[in-house]
Amino acid sequence: MRGGHFPFPPQTPGSRFLSALGLRRCTVRCSGCNTSEPHPPQLRGPPVSFYPLFCHLFPRLCREEAPTGCFCILDMPNIVLFSGSSHHDLSQKVADRLGLELGKVITKKFSNQETCVEIGESVRGEDVYIVQSGCGEINDNLMELLIMINACKIASSSRVTAVIPCFPYARQDKKDKSRAPISAKLVANMLSVAGADHIITMDLHASQIQGFFDIAWKNCIIVSPDAGGAKRVTSIADRLNVDFALIHKERKKANEVDRMVLVGDVKDRVAILVDDMADTCGTICKAAEKLIDAGAVKVYAILTHGIFSGPAISRINSAPFEAVVVTNTIPQEEKMKACPKIQVIDISMILAEAIRRTHNGESVSYLFSHVPL
C-alpha cells in the first residue's frame, strides 16, 4: 500500500485527536515524497481512501506541511488502470499518484495495419480505467481505445471508464455548415457502443488558473480569442473578480482568420488569452498582436490542449507572448525544446483524483471548484 505524507509523531495533538476518534495510524510509503512516515489513520474495518484535505482541515495537527502532490490512497480494491499508446508518460504519472501499477496490455499491428489488443490480466469484476489521449496518430489511437474498452467489457469487467485527457474530434461539435458532420457526437456514440460506462476528459476551469502566474490579478483582463469561448472566459473572470474582453474573428476557411475585432479595454493591462486548444496558433498569435496594438502591457496564453501542428511553433516564437501555458494532455517535450515560451502544467493529479472519486462513488463535480494541483 502507498499513501500520502501526513506525519504525526507518537505523542502529538494529532495522534491524540485521532485516538479520540477511535482511529489508528498506519505507516506506509508515500508515492509523492517517497518517505515512510506515520500516515493518516485507516478506519477499523474495511479499507478506505484518504484525500489530502486532512492536513488542510486540521493544519495544526500536522508536524509539517504535506509536500505538493502527495495524497493518500491506502487501498483501492477492484481497480485496474490501463494505458493506451498515445501518452504513456501521463498514464504512468496518474498510476503513481494513485499508488497503482499499470495493467498489462499488449498492443500491436497486423501486417495490414489493423490494430490488435491483448489484455494481459484478468479484469473480471474489476473497475477498469483506460487512459488514452486524442493525440499523435489520432485515428489509430481512437481505434485502439475502442478495442481496449470492448475487450475489457466482454471480459466481464464491472465497469469501464475511458480517461481521454484530450477528446478527439472535439472541434467538430456542431453543424455550422450544410452537410457538415458532427464528429464529436459520432465519437461519443462509438465509445458508448464499444462499452464505455463513463468518460473523463479535461478542460480548464477558473480555480486551475489562479496559481499559474505570480502577477497582480487586479491589473489583469481575461480575453477570449473567439465568441465560442465567451462563456468560459466570463466564468473565469467572475471567479477571479477581474474584467474580461472578447475578440470576434471572421474566418474565410478553417485555420485561417480574416479579420479580428476587439471588444473591451485592455490598455495598460496584463491580458490573458484563455482557450480550450490551439492547433496552428494563427488565431491566438493574431489575437496577441491585436492586444498589444490595443495597449496591453503583457500577453499570456493559457490553453488546455496544445496541439501545435504545422507552423504553430514558429508563430509562437515570433508572437508577443510572455508565455504560453498548456497542460500535458498531449506530450509537449519536443515542443518545449523548440519554443522556450511554452510552459506545461501537469494534470495527472486532477485525473487521478477524478478516477479516485469515480471509483469510490464520490462527486467529481467537486473538482470544478476544488482542484488538487
mmCIF file of C-alpha atoms in Angstrom, residues 24-184:
data_model
loop_
_atom_site.group_PDB
_atom_site.id
_atom_site.type_symbol
_atom_site.label_atom_id
_atom_site.label_comp_id
_atom_site.label_asym_id
_atom_site.label_seq_id
_atom_site.Cartn_x
_atom_site.Cartn_y
_atom_site.Cartn_z
ATOM 1 C CA ARG A 24 -5.434 4.130 14.362
ATOM 2 C CA ARG A 25 -2.367 5.204 12.418
ATOM 3 C CA CYS A 26 -0.603 3.167 9.782
ATOM 4 C CA THR A 27 2.851 3.575 8.274
ATOM 5 C CA VAL A 28 3.098 3.297 4.506
ATOM 6 C CA ARG A 29 5.419 4.599 1.829
ATOM 7 C CA CYS A 30 4.403 7.887 0.259
ATOM 8 C CA SER A 31 4.032 7.764 -3.519
ATOM 9 C CA GLY A 32 4.616 11.504 -3.743
ATOM 10 C CA CYS A 33 7.624 12.114 -1.474
ATOM 11 C CA ASN A 34 8.932 8.514 -1.254
ATOM 12 C CA THR A 35 9.248 8.523 2.532
ATOM 13 C CA SER A 36 7.963 6.171 5.191
ATOM 14 C CA GLU A 37 6.171 8.126 7.910
ATOM 15 C CA PRO A 38 3.153 7.625 10.141
ATOM 16 C CA HIS A 39 0.264 8.381 7.833
ATOM 17 C CA PRO A 40 -3.374 9.168 8.374
ATOM 18 C CA PRO A 41 -5.487 6.543 10.059
ATOM 19 C CA GLN A 42 -7.287 3.668 8.496
ATOM 20 C CA LEU A 43 -10.756 3.158 9.904
ATOM 21 C CA ARG A 44 -11.185 -0.094 11.767
ATOM 22 C CA GLY A 45 -12.966 -2.327 9.338
ATOM 23 C CA PRO A 46 -12.918 -2.124 5.537
ATOM 24 C CA PRO A 47 -10.028 -0.236 3.912
ATOM 25 C CA VAL A 48 -10.770 3.362 2.993
ATOM 26 C CA SER A 49 -9.131 6.021 0.823
ATOM 27 C CA PHE A 50 -7.878 9.370 2.097
ATOM 28 C CA TYR A 51 -7.560 12.691 0.316
ATOM 29 C CA PRO A 52 -5.055 15.413 1.322
ATOM 30 C CA LEU A 53 -7.722 17.703 2.744
ATOM 31 C CA PHE A 54 -6.965 16.272 6.187
ATOM 32 C CA CYS A 55 -3.835 18.396 6.618
ATOM 33 C CA HIS A 56 -5.670 21.428 5.290
ATOM 34 C CA LEU A 57 -8.680 20.922 7.540
ATOM 35 C CA PHE A 58 -6.514 20.319 10.610
ATOM 36 C CA PRO A 59 -3.195 22.072 9.828
ATOM 37 C CA ARG A 60 -2.168 22.469 13.466
ATOM 38 C CA LEU A 61 -2.293 18.744 13.992
ATOM 39 C CA CYS A 62 0.451 18.175 11.434
ATOM 40 C CA ARG A 63 4.147 18.466 12.192
ATOM 41 C CA GLU A 64 4.932 19.796 8.739
ATOM 42 C CA GLU A 65 3.158 20.780 5.561
ATOM 43 C CA ALA A 66 2.329 17.995 3.137
ATOM 44 C CA PRO A 67 4.611 18.043 0.068
ATOM 45 C CA THR A 68 2.970 19.264 -3.114
ATOM 46 C CA GLY A 69 1.260 16.464 -4.986
ATOM 47 C CA CYS A 70 1.170 13.960 -2.124
ATOM 48 C CA PHE A 71 -2.086 12.311 -1.216
ATOM 49 C CA CYS A 72 -3.008 9.080 0.409
ATOM 50 C CA ILE A 73 -4.661 6.106 -1.224
ATOM 51 C CA LEU A 74 -4.426 3.384 1.394
ATOM 52 C CA ASP A 75 -6.335 0.796 -0.590
ATOM 53 C CA MET A 76 -8.313 0.808 -3.816
ATOM 54 C CA PRO A 77 -9.621 -2.709 -4.346
ATOM 55 C CA ASN A 78 -11.053 -3.943 -7.623
ATOM 56 C CA ILE A 79 -9.490 -1.249 -9.790
ATOM 57 C CA VAL A 80 -7.293 -1.684 -12.870
ATOM 58 C CA LEU A 81 -5.625 1.165 -14.771
ATOM 59 C CA PHE A 82 -4.508 0.598 -18.367
ATOM 60 C CA SER A 83 -2.504 2.860 -20.645
ATOM 61 C CA GLY A 84 -3.030 3.222 -24.357
ATOM 62 C CA SER A 85 -0.211 4.035 -26.762
ATOM 63 C CA SER A 86 -0.834 7.778 -27.095
ATOM 64 C CA HIS A 87 0.600 9.183 -23.850
ATOM 65 C CA HIS A 88 2.234 6.546 -21.660
ATOM 66 C CA ASP A 89 4.100 9.135 -19.582
ATOM 67 C CA LEU A 90 0.871 10.758 -18.378
ATOM 68 C CA SER A 91 -0.670 7.339 -17.690
ATOM 69 C CA GLN A 92 2.321 6.405 -15.547
ATOM 70 C CA LYS A 93 2.072 9.662 -13.588
ATOM 71 C CA VAL A 94 -1.613 9.017 -12.909
ATOM 72 C CA ALA A 95 -0.799 5.475 -11.773
ATOM 73 C CA ASP A 96 1.936 6.778 -9.466
ATOM 74 C CA ARG A 97 -0.460 9.325 -7.974
ATOM 75 C CA LEU A 98 -2.927 6.543 -7.205
ATOM 76 C CA GLY A 99 -0.302 4.110 -5.933
ATOM 77 C CA LEU A 100 -1.200 1.621 -8.669
ATOM 78 C CA GLU A 101 0.724 -0.408 -11.208
ATOM 79 C CA LEU A 102 -0.375 -0.040 -14.808
ATOM 80 C CA GLY A 103 -2.280 -3.062 -16.047
ATOM 81 C CA LYS A 104 -0.715 -5.432 -18.544
ATOM 82 C CA VAL A 105 -1.796 -4.834 -22.118
ATOM 83 C CA ILE A 106 -0.131 -5.659 -25.429
ATOM 84 C CA THR A 107 -0.893 -3.548 -28.492
ATOM 85 C CA LYS A 108 0.462 -4.336 -31.937
ATOM 86 C CA LYS A 109 -0.334 -4.073 -35.627
ATOM 87 C CA PHE A 110 -1.203 -6.830 -38.033
ATOM 88 C CA SER A 111 0.583 -6.846 -41.379
ATOM 89 C CA ASN A 112 -2.320 -4.913 -42.934
ATOM 90 C CA GLN A 113 -2.015 -2.235 -40.174
ATOM 91 C CA GLU A 114 -5.125 -3.318 -38.279
ATOM 92 C CA THR A 115 -4.847 -2.792 -34.521
ATOM 93 C CA CYS A 116 -4.558 -5.801 -32.229
ATOM 94 C CA VAL A 117 -5.011 -5.524 -28.451
ATOM 95 C CA GLU A 118 -4.429 -8.248 -25.860
ATOM 96 C CA ILE A 119 -5.412 -7.637 -22.233
ATOM 97 C CA GLY A 120 -2.711 -9.396 -20.227
ATOM 98 C CA GLU A 121 -4.541 -9.921 -16.935
ATOM 99 C CA SER A 122 -7.976 -10.766 -15.592
ATOM 100 C CA VAL A 123 -10.422 -7.879 -15.342
ATOM 101 C CA ARG A 124 -13.441 -9.930 -14.248
ATOM 102 C CA GLY A 125 -15.440 -7.864 -11.765
ATOM 103 C CA GLU A 126 -12.884 -5.050 -11.870
ATOM 104 C CA ASP A 127 -13.434 -1.307 -12.196
ATOM 105 C CA VAL A 128 -11.343 -0.559 -15.305
ATOM 106 C CA TYR A 129 -9.882 2.807 -16.337
ATOM 107 C CA ILE A 130 -8.169 3.268 -19.711
ATOM 108 C CA VAL A 131 -6.035 6.375 -20.310
ATOM 109 C CA GLN A 132 -5.795 7.329 -23.979
ATOM 110 C CA SER A 133 -5.426 10.904 -25.236
ATOM 111 C CA GLY A 134 -6.500 12.215 -28.631
ATOM 112 C CA CYS A 135 -3.034 12.993 -29.951
ATOM 113 C CA GLY A 136 -0.359 11.512 -32.194
ATOM 114 C CA GLU A 137 -1.864 9.042 -34.652
ATOM 115 C CA ILE A 138 -5.344 10.090 -33.616
ATOM 116 C CA ASN A 139 -7.396 7.644 -35.682
ATOM 117 C CA ASP A 140 -5.215 4.655 -34.756
ATOM 118 C CA ASN A 141 -5.251 5.639 -31.088
ATOM 119 C CA LEU A 142 -9.014 6.096 -31.114
ATOM 120 C CA MET A 143 -9.492 2.648 -32.633
ATOM 121 C CA GLU A 144 -7.080 1.185 -30.086
ATOM 122 C CA LEU A 145 -9.122 2.748 -27.277
ATOM 123 C CA LEU A 146 -12.388 1.363 -28.657
ATOM 124 C CA ILE A 147 -10.901 -2.130 -28.911
ATOM 125 C CA MET A 148 -9.474 -1.942 -25.377
ATOM 126 C CA ILE A 149 -12.850 -0.851 -23.995
ATOM 127 C CA ASN A 150 -14.643 -3.663 -25.788
ATOM 128 C CA ALA A 151 -12.030 -6.243 -24.775
ATOM 129 C CA CYS A 152 -12.456 -5.333 -21.105
ATOM 130 C CA LYS A 153 -16.225 -5.283 -21.382
ATOM 131 C CA ILE A 154 -16.523 -8.754 -22.897
ATOM 132 C CA ALA A 155 -14.002 -9.989 -20.304
ATOM 133 C CA SER A 156 -16.673 -9.283 -17.656
ATOM 134 C CA SER A 157 -15.286 -6.116 -16.080
ATOM 135 C CA SER A 158 -17.845 -4.466 -13.811
ATOM 136 C CA ARG A 159 -17.324 -1.009 -15.309
ATOM 137 C CA VAL A 160 -15.110 0.612 -17.953
ATOM 138 C CA THR A 161 -14.185 4.290 -17.822
ATOM 139 C CA ALA A 162 -12.345 5.952 -20.708
ATOM 140 C CA VAL A 163 -9.958 8.650 -19.472
ATOM 141 C CA ILE A 164 -9.441 10.872 -22.528
ATOM 142 C CA PRO A 165 -7.464 13.984 -21.498
ATOM 143 C CA CYS A 166 -7.747 15.482 -24.998
ATOM 144 C CA PHE A 167 -11.019 14.394 -26.585
ATOM 145 C CA PRO A 168 -10.563 13.656 -30.318
ATOM 146 C CA TYR A 169 -12.686 15.484 -32.883
ATOM 147 C CA ALA A 170 -13.929 17.873 -30.178
ATOM 148 C CA ARG A 171 -13.815 20.842 -32.555
ATOM 149 C CA GLN A 172 -16.446 19.237 -34.781
ATOM 150 C CA ASP A 173 -19.174 19.575 -32.169
ATOM 151 C CA LYS A 174 -21.886 21.390 -34.111
ATOM 152 C CA LYS A 175 -23.374 21.621 -37.571
ATOM 153 C CA ASP A 176 -22.041 25.005 -38.710
ATOM 154 C CA LYS A 177 -22.420 24.301 -42.441
ATOM 155 C CA SER A 178 -24.859 22.338 -44.536
ATOM 156 C CA ARG A 179 -23.929 18.657 -44.721
ATOM 157 C CA ALA A 180 -21.196 19.164 -42.093
ATOM 158 C CA PRO A 181 -20.697 16.158 -39.785
ATOM 159 C CA ILE A 182 -20.955 16.347 -36.002
ATOM 160 C CA SER A 183 -17.906 14.152 -35.472
ATOM 161 C CA ALA A 184 -17.670 14.682 -31.706
#
